[in-house]
CSV table of C-alpha atoms and ligand atoms in Angstrom, one decimal:
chain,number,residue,atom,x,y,z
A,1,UNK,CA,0.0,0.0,0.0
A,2,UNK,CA,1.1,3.4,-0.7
A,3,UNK,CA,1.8,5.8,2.0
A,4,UNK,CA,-0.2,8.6,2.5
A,5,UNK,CA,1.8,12.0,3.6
A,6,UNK,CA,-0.3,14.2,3.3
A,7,UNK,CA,1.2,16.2,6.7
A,8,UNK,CA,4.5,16.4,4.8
A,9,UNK,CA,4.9,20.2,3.1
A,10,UNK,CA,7.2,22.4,0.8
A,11,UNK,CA,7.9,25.1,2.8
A,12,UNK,CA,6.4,28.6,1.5
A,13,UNK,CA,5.0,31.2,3.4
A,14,UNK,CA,1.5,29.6,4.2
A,15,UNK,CA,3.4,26.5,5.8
A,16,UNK,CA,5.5,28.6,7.4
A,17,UNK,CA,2.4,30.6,9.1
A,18,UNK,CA,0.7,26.9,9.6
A,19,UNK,CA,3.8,25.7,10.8
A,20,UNK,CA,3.8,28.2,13.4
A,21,UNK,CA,0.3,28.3,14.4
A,22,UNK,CA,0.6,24.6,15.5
A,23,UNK,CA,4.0,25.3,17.8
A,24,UNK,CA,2.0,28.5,19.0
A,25,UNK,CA,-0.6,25.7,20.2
A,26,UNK,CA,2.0,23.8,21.9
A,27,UNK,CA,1.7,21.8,19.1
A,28,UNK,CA,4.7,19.2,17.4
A,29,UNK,CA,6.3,19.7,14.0
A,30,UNK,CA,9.1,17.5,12.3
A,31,UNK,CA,11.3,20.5,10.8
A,32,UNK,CA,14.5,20.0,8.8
A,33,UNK,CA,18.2,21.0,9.9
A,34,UNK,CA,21.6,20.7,8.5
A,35,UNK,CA,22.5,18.2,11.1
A,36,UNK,CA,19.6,15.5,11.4
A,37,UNK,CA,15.6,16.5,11.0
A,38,UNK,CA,14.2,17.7,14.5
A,39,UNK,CA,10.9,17.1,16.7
A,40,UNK,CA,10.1,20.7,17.5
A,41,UNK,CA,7.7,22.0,20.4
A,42,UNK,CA,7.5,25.6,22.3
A,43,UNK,CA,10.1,25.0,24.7
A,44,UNK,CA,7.9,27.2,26.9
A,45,UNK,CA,5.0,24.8,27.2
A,46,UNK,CA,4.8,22.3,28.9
A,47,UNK,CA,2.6,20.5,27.1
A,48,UNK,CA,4.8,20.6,24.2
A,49,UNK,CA,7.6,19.4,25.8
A,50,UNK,CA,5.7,16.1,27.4
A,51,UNK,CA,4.5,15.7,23.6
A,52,UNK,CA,7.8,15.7,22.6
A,53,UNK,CA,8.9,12.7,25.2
A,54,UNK,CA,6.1,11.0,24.5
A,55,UNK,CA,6.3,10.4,21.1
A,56,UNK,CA,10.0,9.8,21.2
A,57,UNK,CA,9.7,7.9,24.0
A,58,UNK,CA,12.5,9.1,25.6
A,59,UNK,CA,14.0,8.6,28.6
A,60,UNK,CA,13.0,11.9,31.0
A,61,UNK,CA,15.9,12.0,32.4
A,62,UNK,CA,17.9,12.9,29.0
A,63,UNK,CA,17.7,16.8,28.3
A,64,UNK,CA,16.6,18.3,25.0
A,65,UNK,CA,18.6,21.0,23.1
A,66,UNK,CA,17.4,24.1,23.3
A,67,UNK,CA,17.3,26.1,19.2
A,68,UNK,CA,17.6,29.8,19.0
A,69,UNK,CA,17.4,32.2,16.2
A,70,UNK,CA,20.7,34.2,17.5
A,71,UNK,CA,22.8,35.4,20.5
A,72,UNK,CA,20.0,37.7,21.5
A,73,UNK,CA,17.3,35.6,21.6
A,74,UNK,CA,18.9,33.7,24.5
A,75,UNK,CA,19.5,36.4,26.7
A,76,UNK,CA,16.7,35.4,29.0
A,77,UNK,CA,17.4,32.0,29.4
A,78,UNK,CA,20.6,31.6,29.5
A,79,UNK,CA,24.2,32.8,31.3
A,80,UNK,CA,26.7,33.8,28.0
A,81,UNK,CA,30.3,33.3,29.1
A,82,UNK,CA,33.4,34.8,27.4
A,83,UNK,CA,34.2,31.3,25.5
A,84,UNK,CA,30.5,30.9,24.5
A,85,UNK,CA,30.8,34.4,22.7
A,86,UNK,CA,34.4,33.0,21.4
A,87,UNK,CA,32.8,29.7,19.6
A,88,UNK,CA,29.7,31.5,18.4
A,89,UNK,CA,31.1,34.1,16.9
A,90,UNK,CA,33.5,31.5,14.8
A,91,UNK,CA,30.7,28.9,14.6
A,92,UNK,CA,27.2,30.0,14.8
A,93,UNK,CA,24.6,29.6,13.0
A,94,UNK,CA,26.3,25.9,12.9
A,95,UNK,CA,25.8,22.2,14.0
A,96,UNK,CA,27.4,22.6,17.6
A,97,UNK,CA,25.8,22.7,20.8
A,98,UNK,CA,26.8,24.5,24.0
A,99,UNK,CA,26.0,23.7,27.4
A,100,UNK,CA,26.1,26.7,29.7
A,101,UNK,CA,24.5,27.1,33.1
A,102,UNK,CA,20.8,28.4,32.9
A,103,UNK,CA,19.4,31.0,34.1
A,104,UNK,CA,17.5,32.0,37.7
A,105,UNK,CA,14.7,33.6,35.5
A,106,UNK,CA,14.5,30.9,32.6
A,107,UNK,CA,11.4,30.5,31.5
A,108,UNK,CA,12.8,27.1,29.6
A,109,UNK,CA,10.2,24.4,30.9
A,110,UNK,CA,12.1,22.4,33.5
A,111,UNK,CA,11.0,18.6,32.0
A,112,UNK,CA,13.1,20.0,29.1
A,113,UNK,CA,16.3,20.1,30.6
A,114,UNK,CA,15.5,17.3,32.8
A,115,UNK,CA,15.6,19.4,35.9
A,116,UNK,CA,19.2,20.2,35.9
A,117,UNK,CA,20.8,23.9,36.6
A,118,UNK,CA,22.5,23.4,32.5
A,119,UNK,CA,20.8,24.2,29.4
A,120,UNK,CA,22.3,23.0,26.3
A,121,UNK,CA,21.8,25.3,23.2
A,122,UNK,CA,22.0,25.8,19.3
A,123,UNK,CA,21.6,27.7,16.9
A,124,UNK,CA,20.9,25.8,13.3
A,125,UNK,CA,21.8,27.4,10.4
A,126,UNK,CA,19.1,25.4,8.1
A,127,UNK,CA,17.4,28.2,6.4
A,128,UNK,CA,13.9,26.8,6.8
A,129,UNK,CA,14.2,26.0,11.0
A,130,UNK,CA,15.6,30.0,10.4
A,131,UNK,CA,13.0,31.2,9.0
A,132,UNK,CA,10.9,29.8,12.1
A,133,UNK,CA,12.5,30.5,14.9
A,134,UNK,CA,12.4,34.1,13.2
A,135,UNK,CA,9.6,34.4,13.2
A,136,UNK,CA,8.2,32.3,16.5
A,137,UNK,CA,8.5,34.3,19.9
A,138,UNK,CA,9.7,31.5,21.6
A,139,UNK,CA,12.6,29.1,21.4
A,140,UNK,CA,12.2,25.8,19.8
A,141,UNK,CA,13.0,22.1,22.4
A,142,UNK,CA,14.3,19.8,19.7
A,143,UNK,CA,15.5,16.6,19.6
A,144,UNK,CA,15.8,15.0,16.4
A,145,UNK,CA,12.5,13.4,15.1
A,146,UNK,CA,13.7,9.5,15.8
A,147,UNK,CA,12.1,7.2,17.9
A,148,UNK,CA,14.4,6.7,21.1
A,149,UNK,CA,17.5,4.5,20.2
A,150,UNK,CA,16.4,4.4,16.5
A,151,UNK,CA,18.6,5.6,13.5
A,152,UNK,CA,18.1,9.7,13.3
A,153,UNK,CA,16.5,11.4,10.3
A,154,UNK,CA,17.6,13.2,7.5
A,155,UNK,CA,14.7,13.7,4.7
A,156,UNK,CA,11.2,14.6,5.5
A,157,UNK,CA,10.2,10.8,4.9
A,158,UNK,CA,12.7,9.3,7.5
A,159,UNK,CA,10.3,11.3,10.2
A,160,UNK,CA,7.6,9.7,8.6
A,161,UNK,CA,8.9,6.2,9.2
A,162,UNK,CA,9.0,6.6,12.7
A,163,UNK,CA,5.6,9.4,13.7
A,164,UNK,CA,3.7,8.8,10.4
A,165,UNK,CA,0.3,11.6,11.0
A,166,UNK,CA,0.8,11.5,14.8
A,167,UNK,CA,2.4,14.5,14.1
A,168,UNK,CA,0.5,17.5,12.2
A,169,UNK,CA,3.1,18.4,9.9
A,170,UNK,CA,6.7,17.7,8.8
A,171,UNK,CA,8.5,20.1,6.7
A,172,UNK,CA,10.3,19.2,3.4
A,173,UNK,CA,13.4,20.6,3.8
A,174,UNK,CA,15.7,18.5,1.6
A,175,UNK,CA,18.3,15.9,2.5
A,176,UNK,CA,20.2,17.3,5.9
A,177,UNK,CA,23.3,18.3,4.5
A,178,UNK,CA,25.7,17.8,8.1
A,179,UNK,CA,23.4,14.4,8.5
A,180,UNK,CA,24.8,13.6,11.6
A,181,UNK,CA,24.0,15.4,15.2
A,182,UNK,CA,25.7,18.1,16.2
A,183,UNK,CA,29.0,18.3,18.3
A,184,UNK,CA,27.6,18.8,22.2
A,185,UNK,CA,30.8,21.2,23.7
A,186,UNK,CA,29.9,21.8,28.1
A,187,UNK,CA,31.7,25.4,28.3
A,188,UNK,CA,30.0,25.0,32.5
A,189,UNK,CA,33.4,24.2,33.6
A,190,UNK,CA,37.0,23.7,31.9
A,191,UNK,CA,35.7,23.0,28.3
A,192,UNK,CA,35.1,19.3,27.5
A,193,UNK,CA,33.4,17.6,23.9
A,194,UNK,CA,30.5,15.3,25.2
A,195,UNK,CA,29.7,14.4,21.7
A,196,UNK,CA,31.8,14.2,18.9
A,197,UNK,CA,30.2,15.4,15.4
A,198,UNK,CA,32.0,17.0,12.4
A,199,UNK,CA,33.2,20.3,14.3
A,200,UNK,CA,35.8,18.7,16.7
A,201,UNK,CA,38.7,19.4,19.0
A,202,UNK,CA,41.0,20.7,16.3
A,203,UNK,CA,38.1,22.9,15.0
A,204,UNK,CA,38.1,24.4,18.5
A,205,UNK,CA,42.1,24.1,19.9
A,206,UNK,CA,42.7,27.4,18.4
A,207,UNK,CA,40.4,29.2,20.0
A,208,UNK,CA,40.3,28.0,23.7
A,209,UNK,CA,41.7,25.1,25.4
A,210,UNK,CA,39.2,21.8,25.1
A,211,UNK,CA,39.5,18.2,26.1
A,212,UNK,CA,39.8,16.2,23.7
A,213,UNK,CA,36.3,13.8,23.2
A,214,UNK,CA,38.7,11.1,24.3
A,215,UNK,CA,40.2,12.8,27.1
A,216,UNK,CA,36.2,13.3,28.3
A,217,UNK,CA,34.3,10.3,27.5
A,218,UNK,CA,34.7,9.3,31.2
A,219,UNK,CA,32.7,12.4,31.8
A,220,UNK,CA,29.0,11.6,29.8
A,221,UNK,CA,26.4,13.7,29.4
A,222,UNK,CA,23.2,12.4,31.2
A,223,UNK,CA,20.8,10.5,29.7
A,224,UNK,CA,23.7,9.9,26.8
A,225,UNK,CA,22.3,6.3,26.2
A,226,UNK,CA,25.1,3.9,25.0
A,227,UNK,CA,22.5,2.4,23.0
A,228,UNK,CA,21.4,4.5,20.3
A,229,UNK,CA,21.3,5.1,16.1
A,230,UNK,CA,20.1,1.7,15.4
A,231,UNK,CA,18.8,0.5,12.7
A,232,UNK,CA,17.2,-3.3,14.1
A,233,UNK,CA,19.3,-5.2,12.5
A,234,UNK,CA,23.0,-6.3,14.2
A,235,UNK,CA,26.4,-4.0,13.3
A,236,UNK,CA,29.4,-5.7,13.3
A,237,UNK,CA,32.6,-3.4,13.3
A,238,UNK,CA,36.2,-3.8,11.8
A,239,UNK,CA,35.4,-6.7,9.8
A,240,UNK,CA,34.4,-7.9,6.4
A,241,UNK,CA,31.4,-10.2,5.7
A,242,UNK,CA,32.4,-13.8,4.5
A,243,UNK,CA,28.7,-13.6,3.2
A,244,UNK,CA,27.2,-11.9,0.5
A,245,UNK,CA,23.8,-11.7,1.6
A,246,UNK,CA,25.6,-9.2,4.3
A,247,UNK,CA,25.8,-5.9,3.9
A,248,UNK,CA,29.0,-4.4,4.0
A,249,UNK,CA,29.5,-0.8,4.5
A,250,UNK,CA,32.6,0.7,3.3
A,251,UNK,CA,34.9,3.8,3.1
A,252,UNK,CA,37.4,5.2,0.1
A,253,UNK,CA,38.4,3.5,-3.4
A,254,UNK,CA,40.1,0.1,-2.3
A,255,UNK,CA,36.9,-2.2,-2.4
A,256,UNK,CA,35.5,-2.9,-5.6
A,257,UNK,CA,31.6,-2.0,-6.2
A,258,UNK,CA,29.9,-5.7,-5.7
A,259,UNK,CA,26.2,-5.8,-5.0
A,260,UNK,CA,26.2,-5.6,-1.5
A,261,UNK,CA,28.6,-2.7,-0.6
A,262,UNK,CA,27.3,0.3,0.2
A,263,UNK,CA,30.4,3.3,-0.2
A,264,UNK,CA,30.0,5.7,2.4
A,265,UNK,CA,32.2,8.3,0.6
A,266,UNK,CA,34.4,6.7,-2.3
A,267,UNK,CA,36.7,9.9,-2.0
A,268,UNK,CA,37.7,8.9,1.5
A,269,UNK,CA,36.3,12.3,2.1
A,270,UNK,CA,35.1,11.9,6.2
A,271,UNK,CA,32.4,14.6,6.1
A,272,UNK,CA,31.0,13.1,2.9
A,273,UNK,CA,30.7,9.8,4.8
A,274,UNK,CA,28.8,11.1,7.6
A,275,UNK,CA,26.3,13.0,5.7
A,276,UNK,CA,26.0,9.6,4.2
A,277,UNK,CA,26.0,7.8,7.0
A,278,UNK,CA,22.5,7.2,8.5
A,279,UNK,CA,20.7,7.3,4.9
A,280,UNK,CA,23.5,4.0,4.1
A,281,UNK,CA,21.7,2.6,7.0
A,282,UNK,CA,18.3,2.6,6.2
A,283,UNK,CA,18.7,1.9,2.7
A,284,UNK,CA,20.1,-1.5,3.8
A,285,UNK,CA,17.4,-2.0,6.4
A,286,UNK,CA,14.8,-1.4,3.7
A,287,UNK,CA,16.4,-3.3,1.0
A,288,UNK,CA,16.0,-6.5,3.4
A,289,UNK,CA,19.9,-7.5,5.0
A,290,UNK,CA,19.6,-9.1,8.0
A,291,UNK,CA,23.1,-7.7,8.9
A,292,UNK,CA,25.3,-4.8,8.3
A,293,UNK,CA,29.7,-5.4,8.4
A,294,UNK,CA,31.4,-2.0,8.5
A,295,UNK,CA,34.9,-2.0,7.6
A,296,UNK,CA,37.5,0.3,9.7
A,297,UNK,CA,36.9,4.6,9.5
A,298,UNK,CA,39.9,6.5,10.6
A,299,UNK,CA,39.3,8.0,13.5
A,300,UNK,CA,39.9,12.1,12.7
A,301,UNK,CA,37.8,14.3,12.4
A,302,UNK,CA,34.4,13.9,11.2
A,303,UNK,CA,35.3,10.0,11.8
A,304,UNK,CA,35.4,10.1,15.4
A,305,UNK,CA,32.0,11.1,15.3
A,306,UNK,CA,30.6,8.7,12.8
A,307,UNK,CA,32.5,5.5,14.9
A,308,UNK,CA,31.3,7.1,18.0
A,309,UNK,CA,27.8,6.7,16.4
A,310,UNK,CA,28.3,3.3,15.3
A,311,UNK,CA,29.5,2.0,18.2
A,312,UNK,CA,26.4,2.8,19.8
A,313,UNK,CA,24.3,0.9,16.7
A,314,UNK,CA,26.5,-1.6,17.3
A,315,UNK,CA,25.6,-2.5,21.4
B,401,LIG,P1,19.5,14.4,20.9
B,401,LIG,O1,19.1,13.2,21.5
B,401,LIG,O2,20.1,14.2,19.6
B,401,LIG,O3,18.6,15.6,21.0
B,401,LIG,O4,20.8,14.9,21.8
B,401,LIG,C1,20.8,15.7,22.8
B,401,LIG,C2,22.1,15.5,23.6
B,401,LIG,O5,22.4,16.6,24.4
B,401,LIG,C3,21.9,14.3,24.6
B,401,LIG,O6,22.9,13.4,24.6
B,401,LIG,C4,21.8,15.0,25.9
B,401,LIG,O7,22.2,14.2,27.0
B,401,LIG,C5,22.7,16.3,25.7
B,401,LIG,N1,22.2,17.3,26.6
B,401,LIG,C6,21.1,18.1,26.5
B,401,LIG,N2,21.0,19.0,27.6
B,401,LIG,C7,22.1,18.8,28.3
B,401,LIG,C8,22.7,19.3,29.5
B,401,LIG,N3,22.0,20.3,30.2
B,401,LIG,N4,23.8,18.9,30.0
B,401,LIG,C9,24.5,17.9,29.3
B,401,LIG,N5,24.1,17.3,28.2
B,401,LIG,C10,22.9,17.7,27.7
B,402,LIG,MG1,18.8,11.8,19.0
């Protein structure tokens, strides 16, 4: 049977205004961003935010990010320190994510940050989730639009997959470009990367002095699940399939193209292979492999994020 998705739009001025009339209801929206497509709510209503966990069915105790429109729009919430102001001004609109202590007067709903005194923020640089949080007088909770512990989204029908028309409307905003999640950076204390994504600790040396994601991992960030980005069926790392009916997930020009490998960048280009790297996934889920080999990733740059990622499908 064909689908039916009707709640997915092109995004034009009346979607835009229906768009925001539903989060101005405390209503949900699947809305695209360069890192992964997001499940957005008011992050000033509570009702939103409990709409949000519920149809994730995430854990309460992991904390949303937070999406702004710019510097100014967080003054309210948030306390700016000198190396937030430092990474924004190099990074911003971009896919990383600061946490910074919150403020007394925040009016950031407390379920969204899972109670704690630390707020984690972004601001996307997607022009369509710009064009909204323009234009919305709030900030936007946003998790991306996944079912907890499933594979993230990056095209308007990947949100579909998981929330189908229990959400009003999803916003066609292209393939995510980034298509991983963003780097989480906690600037609270002595800076530390929480999660690794294609910005990284070499992106950042210059600038101020940062753990490396290595150095930190001891540290987590709560509610950082180990298991996560899955797609259902078993990952095996480091190793090539003996089978052919296995899929086997590969990187740069040494393998040659057989039916069942899937070339995450045939460059060797890292960024390439994460924006490839959840959409590889899924297209071997839905073409019917039962399992998935991955062959080795070097593990710079972009590449500590994606093995970071599939470690976690792995467990
Ligand atoms: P996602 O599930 O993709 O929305 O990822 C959000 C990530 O940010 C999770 O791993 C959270 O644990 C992390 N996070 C959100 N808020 C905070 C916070 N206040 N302190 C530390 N980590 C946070
Ligand atoms: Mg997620």
């Amino acid at each position: 049977m064909k689908s039916d998705y009707s709640n997915i739009y092109s995004f034009n001025k009346k979607t835009l205004t229906k768009t925001l009339r539903y989060l101005n209801k405390g209503e949900i929206a699947g809305l695209p961003t360069e890192t992964v497509y997001g499940l957005a709510g008011n992050a000033y209503s509570s009702k939103a935010v409990k709409k949000i966990f519920g149809l994730k069915k995430r854990p309460k105790k992991n904390p949303l990010i937070i999406h702004y429109y710019n510097i100014n729009s967080i003054k309210k919430d948030v306390i700016i320190s000198k190396n937030f102001v430092k990474l924004y001004k190099k990074f911003c609109p971009g896919p990383l994510t600061f946490i910074l202590k919150k403020s007394k007067n925040s009016k950031i709903v407390k379920k969204a940050t899972a109670g704690l005194k630390t707020i984690a923020i972004r601001f996307p640089s997607h022009k369509i989730i710009r064009s909204i949080l323009k234009y919305s007088n709030f900030p936007l909770a946003m998790p991306s639009a996944n079912i907890s512990t499933r594979l993230s989204p990056v095209n308007a029908i990947d949100v579909f997959e998981d929330f189908g028309k229990k959400i009003n409307i999803i916003i066609d905003g292209g393939k995510s470009k980034i298509g991983i999640e963003s780097t989480v950076i906690d600037l609270t204390g002595k800076p530390k990367i929480l999660r690794p994504g294609v910005l990284g600790y070499h992106d950042f040396k210059k600038i101020l002095k940062v753990n490396s994601f290595k150095k930190s991992k001891l540290i987590k960030s709560p509610g950082m699940l180990e298991k996560h980005y899955s797609p259902g069926i078993p990952i095996i790392l480091n190793k090539n399939p003996k089978n052919k009916s296995d899929a086997h997930v590969i990187f740069g020009n040494k393998f040659k193209g057989k039916k069942n490998k899937f070339n995450l960048s045939k460059k060797a280009n890292l960024n390439e292979a994460a924006s490839n790297l959840y959409k590889t996934l899924r297209d071997i889920k839905n073409k019917g492999y039962k399992k998935i080999y991955v062959s080795k990733i070097p593990n710079t740059g972009a590449g500590t994020a994606i093995n970071d990622r599939l470690r976690k499908a792995a467990k």
